[in-house]
mmCIF file of C-alpha atoms and ligand atoms in Angstrom:
data_model
loop_
_atom_site.group_PDB
_atom_site.id
_atom_site.type_symbol
_atom_site.label_atom_id
_atom_site.label_comp_id
_atom_site.label_asym_id
_atom_site.label_seq_id
_atom_site.Cartn_x
_atom_site.Cartn_y
_atom_site.Cartn_z
ATOM 1 C CA MET A 1 -18.112 -5.069 -15.436
ATOM 2 C CA THR A 2 -19.902 -3.141 -12.746
ATOM 3 C CA THR A 3 -18.276 -4.101 -9.451
ATOM 4 C CA PRO A 4 -16.458 -1.140 -7.863
ATOM 5 C CA ILE A 5 -13.415 -3.316 -7.193
ATOM 6 C CA HIS A 6 -12.226 -5.814 -9.737
ATOM 7 C CA VAL A 7 -8.600 -6.891 -9.817
ATOM 8 C CA MET A 8 -7.855 -10.331 -11.213
ATOM 9 C CA SER A 9 -4.222 -9.712 -12.117
ATOM 10 C CA GLU A 10 -1.174 -7.503 -11.610
ATOM 11 C CA ILE A 11 -1.001 -6.533 -15.262
ATOM 12 C CA GLY A 12 -4.502 -6.283 -16.774
ATOM 13 C CA LYS A 13 -5.207 -2.871 -18.299
ATOM 14 C CA LEU A 14 -5.572 -0.454 -15.403
ATOM 15 C CA LYS A 15 -8.966 1.286 -15.434
ATOM 16 C CA THR A 16 -9.303 2.899 -11.998
ATOM 17 C CA VAL A 17 -6.682 3.591 -9.381
ATOM 18 C CA LEU A 18 -6.600 5.148 -5.915
ATOM 19 C CA LEU A 19 -3.845 7.680 -5.163
ATOM 20 C CA LYS A 20 -3.120 10.162 -2.387
ATOM 21 C CA ARG A 21 -1.549 13.486 -3.279
ATOM 22 C CA PRO A 22 1.266 14.169 -0.793
ATOM 23 C CA GLY A 23 0.173 16.957 1.526
ATOM 24 C CA LYS A 24 1.516 18.738 4.565
ATOM 25 C CA GLU A 25 2.109 15.390 6.297
ATOM 26 C CA VAL A 26 5.349 14.944 4.331
ATOM 27 C CA GLU A 27 6.549 18.324 5.512
ATOM 28 C CA ASN A 28 5.631 17.698 9.127
ATOM 29 C CA LEU A 29 8.767 15.629 9.548
ATOM 30 C CA THR A 30 11.909 16.371 11.516
ATOM 31 C CA PRO A 31 15.140 14.371 11.724
ATOM 32 C CA GLU A 32 14.087 13.188 15.199
ATOM 33 C CA ILE A 33 10.863 11.583 14.098
ATOM 34 C CA MET A 34 11.427 10.663 10.476
ATOM 35 C CA GLU A 35 12.909 7.255 11.164
ATOM 36 C CA ARG A 36 10.029 6.230 13.366
ATOM 37 C CA LEU A 37 7.658 7.507 10.701
ATOM 38 C CA LEU A 38 9.492 5.360 8.145
ATOM 39 C CA PHE A 39 11.107 8.130 6.110
ATOM 40 C CA ASP A 40 14.778 8.425 5.230
ATOM 41 C CA ASP A 41 14.688 12.100 4.409
ATOM 42 C CA ILE A 42 12.329 15.057 4.309
ATOM 43 C CA PRO A 43 10.664 15.720 0.969
ATOM 44 C CA HIS A 44 10.349 19.228 -0.456
ATOM 45 C CA LEU A 45 6.587 19.651 -0.589
ATOM 46 C CA PRO A 46 6.060 21.684 -3.793
ATOM 47 C CA VAL A 47 8.386 19.372 -5.711
ATOM 48 C CA ILE A 48 6.944 16.101 -4.408
ATOM 49 C CA GLN A 49 3.474 17.402 -5.291
ATOM 50 C CA LYS A 50 4.633 18.304 -8.771
ATOM 51 C CA GLU A 51 6.159 14.869 -9.241
ATOM 52 C CA HIS A 52 3.044 13.190 -7.917
ATOM 53 C CA ASP A 53 0.801 15.240 -10.195
ATOM 54 C CA ALA A 54 2.959 14.157 -13.133
ATOM 55 C CA PHE A 55 2.563 10.522 -12.045
ATOM 56 C CA ALA A 56 -1.221 10.952 -11.940
ATOM 57 C CA GLN A 57 -1.158 12.684 -15.317
ATOM 58 C CA ALA A 58 0.870 9.868 -16.880
ATOM 59 C CA LEU A 59 -1.884 7.474 -15.766
ATOM 60 C CA ILE A 60 -4.683 9.754 -16.964
ATOM 61 C CA ASP A 61 -2.945 10.081 -20.343
ATOM 62 C CA ARG A 62 -3.218 6.308 -20.631
ATOM 63 C CA GLY A 63 -6.942 6.373 -19.945
ATOM 64 C CA VAL A 64 -6.814 5.516 -16.244
ATOM 65 C CA GLU A 65 -9.433 7.014 -13.926
ATOM 66 C CA VAL A 66 -7.600 8.491 -10.925
ATOM 67 C CA LEU A 67 -9.397 8.737 -7.581
ATOM 68 C CA TYR A 68 -7.946 10.379 -4.497
ATOM 69 C CA LEU A 69 -8.059 8.877 -1.011
ATOM 70 C CA GLU A 70 -8.427 12.238 0.707
ATOM 71 C CA LYS A 71 -11.399 13.211 -1.449
ATOM 72 C CA LEU A 72 -13.178 9.847 -1.203
ATOM 73 C CA THR A 73 -12.742 9.893 2.568
ATOM 74 C CA ALA A 74 -14.423 13.280 2.920
ATOM 75 C CA GLU A 75 -17.208 12.229 0.559
ATOM 76 C CA ALA A 76 -17.706 8.994 2.494
ATOM 77 C CA ILE A 77 -17.934 10.783 5.836
ATOM 78 C CA ASP A 78 -20.469 13.232 4.451
ATOM 79 C CA ALA A 79 -22.508 10.509 2.787
ATOM 80 C CA GLY A 80 -22.495 8.447 5.983
ATOM 81 C CA GLU A 81 -23.105 11.515 8.155
ATOM 82 C CA CYS A 82 -20.514 10.074 10.481
ATOM 83 C CA LYS A 83 -18.083 12.917 11.056
ATOM 84 C CA GLU A 84 -18.165 12.537 14.810
ATOM 85 C CA LYS A 85 -17.932 8.764 14.736
ATOM 86 C CA PHE A 86 -14.971 8.942 12.380
ATOM 87 C CA VAL A 87 -13.157 11.473 14.565
ATOM 88 C CA ASP A 88 -13.784 9.357 17.672
ATOM 89 C CA ARG A 89 -12.363 6.294 15.988
ATOM 90 C CA MET A 90 -9.317 8.204 14.811
ATOM 91 C CA LEU A 91 -8.693 9.783 18.207
ATOM 92 C CA ASP A 92 -9.063 6.436 19.964
ATOM 93 C CA GLU A 93 -6.087 5.169 17.978
ATOM 94 C CA SER A 94 -3.980 8.309 18.297
ATOM 95 C CA ASN A 95 -2.354 7.627 21.669
ATOM 96 C CA LEU A 96 -3.714 10.710 23.365
ATOM 97 C CA GLU A 97 -2.562 11.314 26.881
ATOM 98 C CA THR A 98 -5.823 12.306 28.558
ATOM 99 C CA ASP A 99 -9.551 12.483 27.956
ATOM 100 C CA GLY A 100 -9.355 16.239 28.202
ATOM 101 C CA VAL A 101 -6.931 16.373 25.304
ATOM 102 C CA LYS A 102 -9.196 14.073 23.364
ATOM 103 C CA GLU A 103 -12.219 16.278 23.966
ATOM 104 C CA GLY A 104 -10.253 19.377 22.977
ATOM 105 C CA LEU A 105 -9.033 17.793 19.767
ATOM 106 C CA LYS A 106 -12.490 16.558 18.945
ATOM 107 C CA LYS A 107 -13.940 20.016 19.289
ATOM 108 C CA TYR A 108 -11.104 21.447 17.209
ATOM 109 C CA LEU A 109 -11.439 18.894 14.398
ATOM 110 C CA LEU A 110 -15.216 19.084 14.210
ATOM 111 C CA SER A 111 -14.987 22.853 13.723
ATOM 112 C CA PHE A 112 -13.686 22.351 10.160
ATOM 113 C CA ASP A 113 -15.596 21.335 7.075
ATOM 114 C CA THR A 114 -15.132 17.656 6.299
ATOM 115 C CA GLN A 115 -12.399 17.939 3.662
ATOM 116 C CA GLU A 116 -10.391 20.360 5.750
ATOM 117 C CA MET A 117 -10.789 18.087 8.756
ATOM 118 C CA VAL A 118 -9.577 15.028 6.838
ATOM 119 C CA ASP A 119 -6.602 16.940 5.434
ATOM 120 C CA ARG A 120 -5.646 18.140 8.916
ATOM 121 C CA ILE A 121 -5.881 14.675 10.437
ATOM 122 C CA MET A 122 -3.651 13.341 7.683
ATOM 123 C CA ALA A 123 -1.151 16.190 8.100
ATOM 124 C CA GLY A 124 -0.914 15.734 11.872
ATOM 125 C CA ILE A 125 -2.158 18.074 14.596
ATOM 126 C CA ARG A 126 0.382 20.299 16.277
ATOM 127 C CA LYS A 127 0.056 21.220 19.909
ATOM 128 C CA LYS A 128 0.488 24.883 19.152
ATOM 129 C CA ASP A 129 -2.610 24.887 16.946
ATOM 130 C CA VAL A 130 -5.069 23.675 19.572
ATOM 131 C CA THR A 131 -6.047 25.234 22.858
ATOM 132 C CA ILE A 132 -7.190 22.649 25.359
ATOM 133 C CA GLU A 133 -9.686 24.246 27.712
ATOM 134 C CA SER A 134 -9.597 22.299 30.919
ATOM 135 C CA HIS A 135 -9.010 22.807 34.603
ATOM 136 C CA HIS A 136 -7.173 19.502 34.953
ATOM 137 C CA LEU A 137 -3.451 19.863 35.256
ATOM 138 C CA ALA A 138 -2.758 16.724 33.193
ATOM 139 C CA ASP A 139 -4.725 18.074 30.216
ATOM 140 C CA VAL A 140 -2.835 21.308 29.944
ATOM 141 C CA SER A 141 0.642 20.402 31.124
ATOM 142 C CA SER A 142 1.645 17.974 28.409
ATOM 143 C CA GLU A 143 5.300 17.837 27.652
ATOM 144 C CA GLU A 144 6.001 20.702 25.249
ATOM 145 C CA VAL A 145 9.039 19.261 23.548
ATOM 146 C CA TYR A 146 7.108 16.879 21.373
ATOM 147 C CA PRO A 147 5.273 19.083 18.876
ATOM 148 C CA PHE A 148 2.296 16.891 17.949
ATOM 149 C CA TYR A 149 -0.897 15.749 19.575
ATOM 150 C CA MET A 150 -1.574 13.590 16.530
ATOM 151 C CA ASP A 151 1.333 12.391 14.443
ATOM 152 C CA PRO A 152 1.438 13.183 10.743
ATOM 153 C CA MET A 153 0.847 10.284 8.353
ATOM 154 C CA PRO A 154 3.521 10.887 5.701
ATOM 155 C CA ASN A 155 3.217 7.389 4.250
ATOM 156 C CA LEU A 156 -0.334 7.932 3.053
ATOM 157 C CA TYR A 157 0.786 8.486 -0.523
ATOM 158 C CA PHE A 158 1.701 4.817 -0.550
ATOM 159 C CA THR A 159 -1.936 3.851 -1.010
ATOM 160 C CA ARG A 160 -0.903 0.307 -1.853
ATOM 161 C CA ASP A 161 -0.296 -0.739 1.715
ATOM 162 C CA PRO A 162 -3.249 0.004 4.034
ATOM 163 C CA ALA A 163 -5.537 -2.039 1.798
ATOM 164 C CA ALA A 164 -5.199 -4.335 -1.187
ATOM 165 C CA SER A 165 -7.649 -5.207 -3.934
ATOM 166 C CA ILE A 166 -8.044 -8.922 -4.501
ATOM 167 C CA GLY A 167 -10.652 -10.105 -7.005
ATOM 168 C CA ASN A 168 -13.956 -8.363 -6.312
ATOM 169 C CA GLY A 169 -12.907 -7.305 -2.864
ATOM 170 C CA LEU A 170 -10.081 -6.218 -0.672
ATOM 171 C CA THR A 171 -8.188 -6.652 2.543
ATOM 172 C CA ILE A 172 -8.245 -3.716 4.943
ATOM 173 C CA ASN A 173 -4.996 -4.079 6.738
ATOM 174 C CA HIS A 174 -3.701 -4.159 10.263
ATOM 175 C CA MET A 175 -0.311 -2.615 9.550
ATOM 176 C CA ALA A 176 3.015 -3.699 11.007
ATOM 177 C CA PHE A 177 4.045 -0.394 12.582
ATOM 178 C CA GLU A 178 2.105 2.002 14.691
ATOM 179 C CA ALA A 179 3.328 4.827 12.441
ATOM 180 C CA ARG A 180 1.026 3.522 9.719
ATOM 181 C CA ASN A 181 -1.773 1.758 11.512
ATOM 182 C CA ARG A 182 -4.311 4.599 11.448
ATOM 183 C CA GLU A 183 -3.958 4.815 7.664
ATOM 184 C CA SER A 184 -6.394 1.983 7.080
ATOM 185 C CA LEU A 185 -9.167 3.864 8.904
ATOM 186 C CA PHE A 186 -9.641 6.017 5.794
ATOM 187 C CA ILE A 187 -10.259 3.126 3.429
ATOM 188 C CA GLU A 188 -12.444 1.463 6.052
ATOM 189 C CA ALA A 189 -14.687 4.541 6.074
ATOM 190 C CA ILE A 190 -14.734 4.664 2.273
ATOM 191 C CA MET A 191 -15.850 1.046 1.982
ATOM 192 C CA LYS A 192 -18.475 1.517 4.637
ATOM 193 C CA TYR A 193 -20.006 4.804 3.613
ATOM 194 C CA HIS A 194 -18.981 5.955 0.135
ATOM 195 C CA PRO A 195 -21.903 5.426 -2.268
ATOM 196 C CA ARG A 196 -19.532 4.113 -4.908
ATOM 197 C CA PHE A 197 -18.475 1.203 -2.660
ATOM 198 C CA ALA A 198 -20.923 0.758 0.213
ATOM 199 C CA ASN A 199 -23.523 -1.970 -0.351
ATOM 200 C CA GLN A 200 -22.058 -2.760 -3.762
ATOM 201 C CA HIS A 201 -21.055 -6.339 -2.954
ATOM 202 C CA VAL A 202 -17.437 -5.522 -2.267
ATOM 203 C CA GLU A 203 -15.944 -8.520 -0.466
ATOM 204 C CA ILE A 204 -13.962 -7.605 2.622
ATOM 205 C CA TRP A 205 -11.680 -10.653 2.754
ATOM 206 C CA ARG A 206 -10.034 -9.428 5.906
ATOM 207 C CA ASP A 207 -10.671 -6.331 7.996
ATOM 208 C CA ARG A 208 -8.282 -4.381 10.171
ATOM 209 C CA ASN A 209 -9.557 -5.847 13.433
ATOM 210 C CA HIS A 210 -6.834 -8.460 13.596
ATOM 211 C CA THR A 211 -3.557 -8.656 15.431
ATOM 212 C CA ALA A 212 -1.569 -10.408 12.705
ATOM 213 C CA ARG A 213 0.009 -7.853 10.390
ATOM 214 C CA ILE A 214 -0.356 -7.646 6.639
ATOM 215 C CA GLU A 215 0.376 -4.874 4.103
ATOM 216 C CA GLY A 216 -0.624 -4.436 0.468
ATOM 217 C CA GLY A 217 2.961 -4.153 -0.729
ATOM 218 C CA ASP A 218 3.187 -7.860 -0.018
ATOM 219 C CA GLU A 219 -0.069 -8.820 -1.737
ATOM 220 C CA LEU A 220 0.240 -9.610 -5.437
ATOM 221 C CA VAL A 221 -2.570 -10.929 -7.631
ATOM 222 C CA LEU A 222 -0.732 -13.004 -10.235
ATOM 223 C CA ASN A 223 -3.911 -14.112 -11.991
ATOM 224 C CA ASP A 224 -7.498 -15.021 -11.157
ATOM 225 C CA LYS A 225 -6.357 -18.215 -9.463
ATOM 226 C CA VAL A 226 -2.989 -17.421 -7.888
ATOM 227 C CA LEU A 227 -1.803 -14.871 -5.353
ATOM 228 C CA ALA A 228 1.763 -14.258 -4.242
ATOM 229 C CA ILE A 229 2.160 -12.858 -0.730
ATOM 230 C CA GLY A 230 5.442 -11.886 0.885
ATOM 231 C CA ILE A 231 6.394 -13.182 4.307
ATOM 232 C CA SER A 232 8.250 -10.051 5.273
ATOM 233 C CA GLN A 233 8.989 -7.345 7.781
ATOM 234 C CA ARG A 234 5.401 -6.173 7.237
ATOM 235 C CA THR A 235 3.389 -9.344 6.681
ATOM 236 C CA SER A 236 3.369 -12.325 8.996
ATOM 237 C CA ALA A 237 2.991 -15.948 8.021
ATOM 238 C CA LYS A 238 0.007 -16.120 10.360
ATOM 239 C CA ALA A 239 -1.859 -13.381 8.506
ATOM 240 C CA ILE A 240 -1.174 -15.089 5.178
ATOM 241 C CA GLU A 241 -2.555 -18.364 6.465
ATOM 242 C CA GLN A 242 -5.656 -16.676 7.883
ATOM 243 C CA LEU A 243 -6.310 -14.810 4.633
ATOM 244 C CA THR A 244 -5.762 -17.933 2.547
ATOM 245 C CA LEU A 245 -8.308 -19.865 4.594
ATOM 246 C CA GLU A 246 -10.769 -17.032 4.283
ATOM 247 C CA LEU A 247 -10.376 -16.917 0.486
ATOM 248 C CA PHE A 248 -10.831 -20.675 0.232
ATOM 249 C CA GLU A 249 -13.745 -20.881 2.627
ATOM 250 C CA ARG A 250 -15.644 -18.046 1.073
ATOM 251 C CA ASN A 251 -15.372 -19.584 -2.346
ATOM 252 C CA SER A 252 -13.371 -16.860 -3.996
ATOM 253 C CA ASN A 253 -11.900 -17.719 -7.374
ATOM 254 C CA PHE A 254 -8.418 -18.054 -5.880
ATOM 255 C CA GLU A 255 -6.973 -21.557 -5.563
ATOM 256 C CA LYS A 256 -3.341 -21.070 -4.716
ATOM 257 C CA VAL A 257 -1.264 -18.724 -2.586
ATOM 258 C CA LEU A 258 2.492 -18.554 -3.004
ATOM 259 C CA ALA A 259 3.937 -17.366 0.296
ATOM 260 C CA ILE A 260 7.364 -16.017 -0.621
ATOM 261 C CA LYS A 261 9.872 -15.418 2.152
ATOM 262 C CA ILE A 262 12.013 -12.311 1.829
ATOM 263 C CA PRO A 263 14.661 -10.886 4.173
ATOM 264 C CA ASN A 264 13.448 -8.836 7.116
ATOM 265 C CA VAL A 265 15.295 -5.603 6.312
ATOM 266 C CA ARG A 266 14.165 -2.060 5.655
ATOM 267 C CA ALA A 267 15.400 -1.974 2.051
ATOM 268 C CA MET A 268 13.167 -4.950 1.265
ATOM 269 C CA MET A 269 10.221 -4.208 3.519
ATOM 270 C CA HIS A 270 7.581 -5.593 1.136
ATOM 271 C CA LEU A 271 7.563 -8.237 -1.573
ATOM 272 C CA ASP A 272 6.899 -5.536 -4.178
ATOM 273 C CA THR A 273 10.173 -3.804 -3.298
ATOM 274 C CA VAL A 274 12.004 -6.811 -4.706
ATOM 275 C CA PHE A 275 9.581 -8.433 -7.101
ATOM 276 C CA THR A 276 6.859 -7.139 -9.445
ATOM 277 C CA MET A 277 5.060 -8.561 -12.457
ATOM 278 C CA VAL A 278 5.532 -6.689 -15.728
ATOM 279 C CA ASP A 279 4.048 -9.014 -18.363
ATOM 280 C CA TYR A 280 2.364 -12.408 -18.747
ATOM 281 C CA ASP A 281 5.688 -14.133 -18.332
ATOM 282 C CA LYS A 282 8.076 -11.498 -16.953
ATOM 283 C CA PHE A 283 8.901 -10.220 -13.502
ATOM 284 C CA THR A 284 11.448 -7.823 -12.099
ATOM 285 C CA ILE A 285 13.438 -9.292 -9.247
ATOM 286 C CA HIS A 286 16.101 -8.019 -6.908
ATOM 287 C CA PRO A 287 18.896 -10.594 -6.978
ATOM 288 C CA GLY A 288 19.422 -9.873 -3.255
ATOM 289 C CA ILE A 289 16.487 -12.161 -2.373
ATOM 290 C CA GLN A 290 17.851 -15.136 -4.290
ATOM 291 C CA LYS A 291 20.182 -17.659 -2.772
ATOM 292 C CA ASN A 292 22.678 -19.682 -4.747
ATOM 293 C CA GLY A 293 21.118 -20.815 -7.985
ATOM 294 C CA GLY A 294 18.277 -18.289 -7.722
ATOM 295 C CA GLU A 295 16.485 -20.001 -4.859
ATOM 296 C CA VAL A 296 13.818 -18.303 -2.781
ATOM 297 C CA ASP A 297 11.947 -20.050 0.051
ATOM 298 C CA THR A 298 8.368 -20.418 -1.106
ATOM 299 C CA TYR A 299 5.413 -22.146 0.501
ATOM 300 C CA ILE A 300 2.610 -23.144 -1.839
ATOM 301 C CA LEU A 301 -0.773 -23.094 -0.105
ATOM 302 C CA GLU A 302 -3.701 -24.931 -1.654
ATOM 303 C CA LYS A 303 -7.070 -26.207 -0.456
ATOM 304 C CA GLY A 304 -6.682 -29.149 1.890
ATOM 305 C CA GLU A 305 -8.744 -32.317 1.584
ATOM 306 C CA GLU A 306 -10.899 -31.368 4.536
ATOM 307 C CA ALA A 307 -12.798 -28.125 4.751
ATOM 308 C CA GLY A 308 -10.980 -25.468 6.723
ATOM 309 C CA THR A 309 -7.545 -26.895 6.047
ATOM 310 C CA VAL A 310 -4.690 -25.804 3.841
ATOM 311 C CA LYS A 311 -2.246 -28.059 2.068
ATOM 312 C CA MET A 312 1.303 -26.727 2.156
ATOM 313 C CA THR A 313 4.257 -27.572 -0.062
ATOM 314 C CA HIS A 314 7.706 -26.057 0.381
ATOM 315 C CA ARG A 315 9.849 -25.344 -2.686
ATOM 316 C CA SER A 316 12.566 -22.886 -3.565
ATOM 317 C CA ASP A 317 12.800 -22.905 -7.376
ATOM 318 C CA LEU A 318 10.863 -19.657 -7.692
ATOM 319 C CA GLN A 319 11.210 -19.298 -11.454
ATOM 320 C CA GLU A 320 9.741 -22.741 -12.084
ATOM 321 C CA ILE A 321 7.033 -22.290 -9.432
ATOM 322 C CA LEU A 322 5.900 -19.127 -11.189
ATOM 323 C CA ARG A 323 6.085 -20.678 -14.635
ATOM 324 C CA GLU A 324 3.881 -23.555 -13.530
ATOM 325 C CA ALA A 325 1.462 -21.368 -11.603
ATOM 326 C CA LEU A 326 1.015 -19.017 -14.555
ATOM 327 C CA ASN A 327 1.039 -21.807 -17.070
ATOM 328 C CA VAL A 328 3.465 -20.163 -19.501
ATOM 329 C CA PRO A 329 6.109 -21.932 -21.619
ATOM 330 C CA LYS A 330 8.967 -19.762 -20.389
ATOM 331 C CA LEU A 331 9.296 -17.316 -17.526
ATOM 332 C CA THR A 332 11.830 -14.516 -17.318
ATOM 333 C CA LEU A 333 13.103 -12.852 -14.146
ATOM 334 C CA ILE A 334 14.651 -9.488 -14.992
ATOM 335 C CA PRO A 335 17.279 -8.568 -12.378
ATOM 336 C CA CYS A 336 17.172 -5.092 -10.873
ATOM 337 C CA GLY A 337 20.189 -3.030 -11.970
ATOM 338 C CA GLY A 338 21.155 -5.888 -14.255
ATOM 339 C CA GLY A 339 22.411 -7.745 -11.197
ATOM 340 C CA ASP A 340 25.470 -5.468 -10.980
ATOM 341 C CA ALA A 341 27.109 -5.331 -7.549
ATOM 342 C CA ILE A 342 26.539 -1.564 -7.252
ATOM 343 C CA ALA A 343 23.678 -0.758 -9.626
ATOM 344 C CA ALA A 344 21.418 -3.522 -8.273
ATOM 345 C CA PRO A 345 21.348 -2.469 -4.595
ATOM 346 C CA ARG A 346 21.468 1.235 -5.527
ATOM 347 C CA GLU A 347 18.480 1.043 -7.832
ATOM 348 C CA GLN A 348 16.602 -1.335 -5.566
ATOM 349 C CA TRP A 349 16.995 1.174 -2.726
ATOM 350 C CA ASN A 350 15.140 3.654 -4.925
ATOM 351 C CA ASP A 351 12.558 1.101 -5.954
ATOM 352 C CA GLY A 352 14.067 -0.084 -9.203
ATOM 353 C CA SER A 353 12.131 -3.365 -8.920
ATOM 354 C CA ASN A 354 8.920 -1.616 -7.975
ATOM 355 C CA THR A 355 7.084 -1.225 -11.265
ATOM 356 C CA LEU A 356 3.405 -0.453 -11.746
ATOM 357 C CA ALA A 357 2.047 -2.395 -14.711
ATOM 358 C CA ILE A 358 -0.760 -0.497 -16.422
ATOM 359 C CA ALA A 359 -1.220 -3.149 -19.119
ATOM 360 C CA PRO A 360 0.642 -6.344 -20.023
ATOM 361 C CA GLY A 361 4.189 -5.279 -20.899
ATOM 362 C CA VAL A 362 3.630 -1.591 -20.064
ATOM 363 C CA VAL A 363 4.984 -0.249 -16.770
ATOM 364 C CA VAL A 364 5.485 3.015 -14.902
ATOM 365 C CA THR A 365 8.875 3.348 -13.163
ATOM 366 C CA TYR A 366 11.128 5.967 -11.591
ATOM 367 C CA ASP A 367 13.423 7.724 -14.062
ATOM 368 C CA ARG A 368 16.431 7.464 -11.744
ATOM 369 C CA ASN A 369 16.654 3.694 -12.182
ATOM 370 C CA TYR A 370 18.102 3.909 -15.643
ATOM 371 C CA VAL A 371 19.975 0.612 -15.618
ATOM 372 C CA SER A 372 16.855 -1.359 -14.701
ATOM 373 C CA ASN A 373 14.695 0.664 -17.079
ATOM 374 C CA GLU A 374 16.970 -0.019 -20.044
ATOM 375 C CA LEU A 375 17.021 -3.691 -19.197
ATOM 376 C CA LEU A 376 13.224 -3.795 -19.084
ATOM 377 C CA ARG A 377 13.138 -2.157 -22.518
ATOM 378 C CA SER A 378 15.593 -4.683 -23.888
ATOM 379 C CA HIS A 379 13.076 -7.342 -22.810
ATOM 380 C CA GLY A 380 10.409 -5.663 -24.915
ATOM 381 C CA VAL A 381 8.677 -3.896 -22.040
ATOM 382 C CA GLU A 382 7.327 -0.388 -22.606
ATOM 383 C CA VAL A 383 8.618 1.823 -19.791
ATOM 384 C CA ILE A 384 6.949 5.102 -18.833
ATOM 385 C CA GLU A 385 9.355 7.016 -16.610
ATOM 386 C CA ILE A 386 8.350 9.556 -13.996
ATOM 387 C CA ALA A 387 10.466 12.087 -12.097
ATOM 388 C CA SER A 388 11.389 10.775 -8.671
ATOM 389 C CA SER A 389 13.786 12.995 -6.710
ATOM 390 C CA GLU A 390 11.338 13.689 -3.887
ATOM 391 C CA LEU A 391 8.856 10.832 -4.272
ATOM 392 C CA SER A 392 11.594 8.274 -3.684
ATOM 393 C CA ARG A 393 12.558 9.702 -0.285
ATOM 394 C CA GLY A 394 9.722 7.758 1.340
ATOM 395 C CA ARG A 395 11.173 4.445 0.063
ATOM 396 C CA GLY A 396 8.363 3.471 -2.231
ATOM 397 C CA GLY A 397 7.892 3.386 -5.998
ATOM 398 C CA PRO A 398 5.026 3.539 -8.512
ATOM 399 C CA ARG A 399 3.455 0.279 -7.348
ATOM 400 C CA CYS A 400 3.513 1.422 -3.725
ATOM 401 C CA MET A 401 1.953 4.757 -4.677
ATOM 402 C CA SER A 402 -1.099 3.213 -6.319
ATOM 403 C CA MET A 403 -3.960 0.990 -5.303
ATOM 404 C CA PRO A 404 -5.660 -0.439 -8.394
ATOM 405 C CA LEU A 405 -9.429 -0.647 -7.978
ATOM 406 C CA ILE A 406 -10.342 -1.922 -11.423
ATOM 407 C CA ARG A 407 -8.258 -3.750 -13.989
ATOM 408 C CA GLU A 408 -9.551 -5.252 -17.215
ATOM 409 C CA ASP A 409 -9.573 -9.035 -17.205
ATOM 410 C CA LEU A 410 -6.811 -10.717 -19.149
ATOM 411 C CA PRO A 411 -7.947 -12.647 -22.206
ATOM 412 C CA LYS A 412 -8.551 -16.307 -21.332
ATOM 413 C CA HIS A 413 -6.199 -18.749 -22.919
HETATM 414 N N1 LIG B 501 4.392 -1.143 -1.117
HETATM 415 C C1 LIG B 501 5.495 -0.577 -0.713
HETATM 416 N N2 LIG B 501 6.643 -1.075 -1.038
HETATM 417 N N3 LIG B 501 5.387 0.523 0.042
HETATM 418 C C2 LIG B 501 6.497 1.256 0.496
HETATM 419 C C3 LIG B 501 6.175 2.022 1.721
HETATM 420 C C4 LIG B 501 7.277 2.886 2.231
HETATM 421 C C5 LIG B 501 6.994 3.487 3.564
HETATM 422 N N4 LIG B 501 7.893 4.545 3.901
HETATM 423 C C6 LIG B 501 7.072 2.440 4.668
HETATM 424 O O1 LIG B 501 8.138 2.265 5.191
HETATM 425 O O2 LIG B 501 6.111 1.834 5.025
#
């Protein structure tokens, strides 16, 4: 297996994963801006870093190769000799007030070595750190109250979302909210210029130059034939249809897409906040997405008779849809918090359903979700717990914090 991206399932043994160590961006938050930047609280930097390092170590201990977004980005920019081009692209999407400010920031950013520059862009650029030399009033008189020229990107440690590995390729995502949209510029640069990925036959199924939104937290690779994609706050039905057509037309190995509709609320922003695969025939699920009798609106997309068309079937018996799609005799949905009226929403809020499978039946979860964790164990799942006091403040769990690049194929049966 030599392709730099190879993900044919949610559960195959994890070989290589992309993480981002939380940096100053998570500390560059204030109560005024945190909601817009999609945080519910302000993490304590040394502790969130310690927790994140322990997460990475837990993966390394299981033989996983851990790569870091911030490091790959700097390497890619150096390899592509495109520091200036990268900065221009970033500044163009940073809502700068005037050209003078843009020029000043460009000069400032280019004065650092590449890694330092990338780290600063990620952390956000404060007005007080840059002197704009200009004789235009508009360049120098910007409103002082707002502290940033470039907003911090505190959600970067959720590497799952700006891009998603699918088969031997990926989607590079146009994100739902402006607060996160620049995040996919890093992975775009990596795929374009990093020697490990550039010109290595990585399929870009969808790039970020689209208007329809899609995020990796909604994109699940159930096996080498079937994807599940959430229709959610972050991913539109239109984007799912476009991606499905692209996968069919370009002769990928995928034959079926299950578009699963989940409520448009913050607590359930992505499909993986309410539903993750833990074994060949087991999923976690938040009962909050199921209607009476366990129903969930699902649209099954398959190749249409004519080229360029998709055949759509609507069903709502999710458990049976999954059982059929995965071709297993029995399928178990393990309810978050055991389905208890308090434990289920409490643990789901802290990503109790958001497990990262590192092999069939082996998952990484947050320690705080002890009801869900015990229940997983009682279903024969091995649960590796990680500390989560600070990591959980960004409303994402182990699956959100990881972008698998290579998983071993599952044995054919
Ligand atoms: N795949 C996920 N569930 N990611 C969670 C991302 C959380 C992040 N604060 C956001 O609101 O975007």
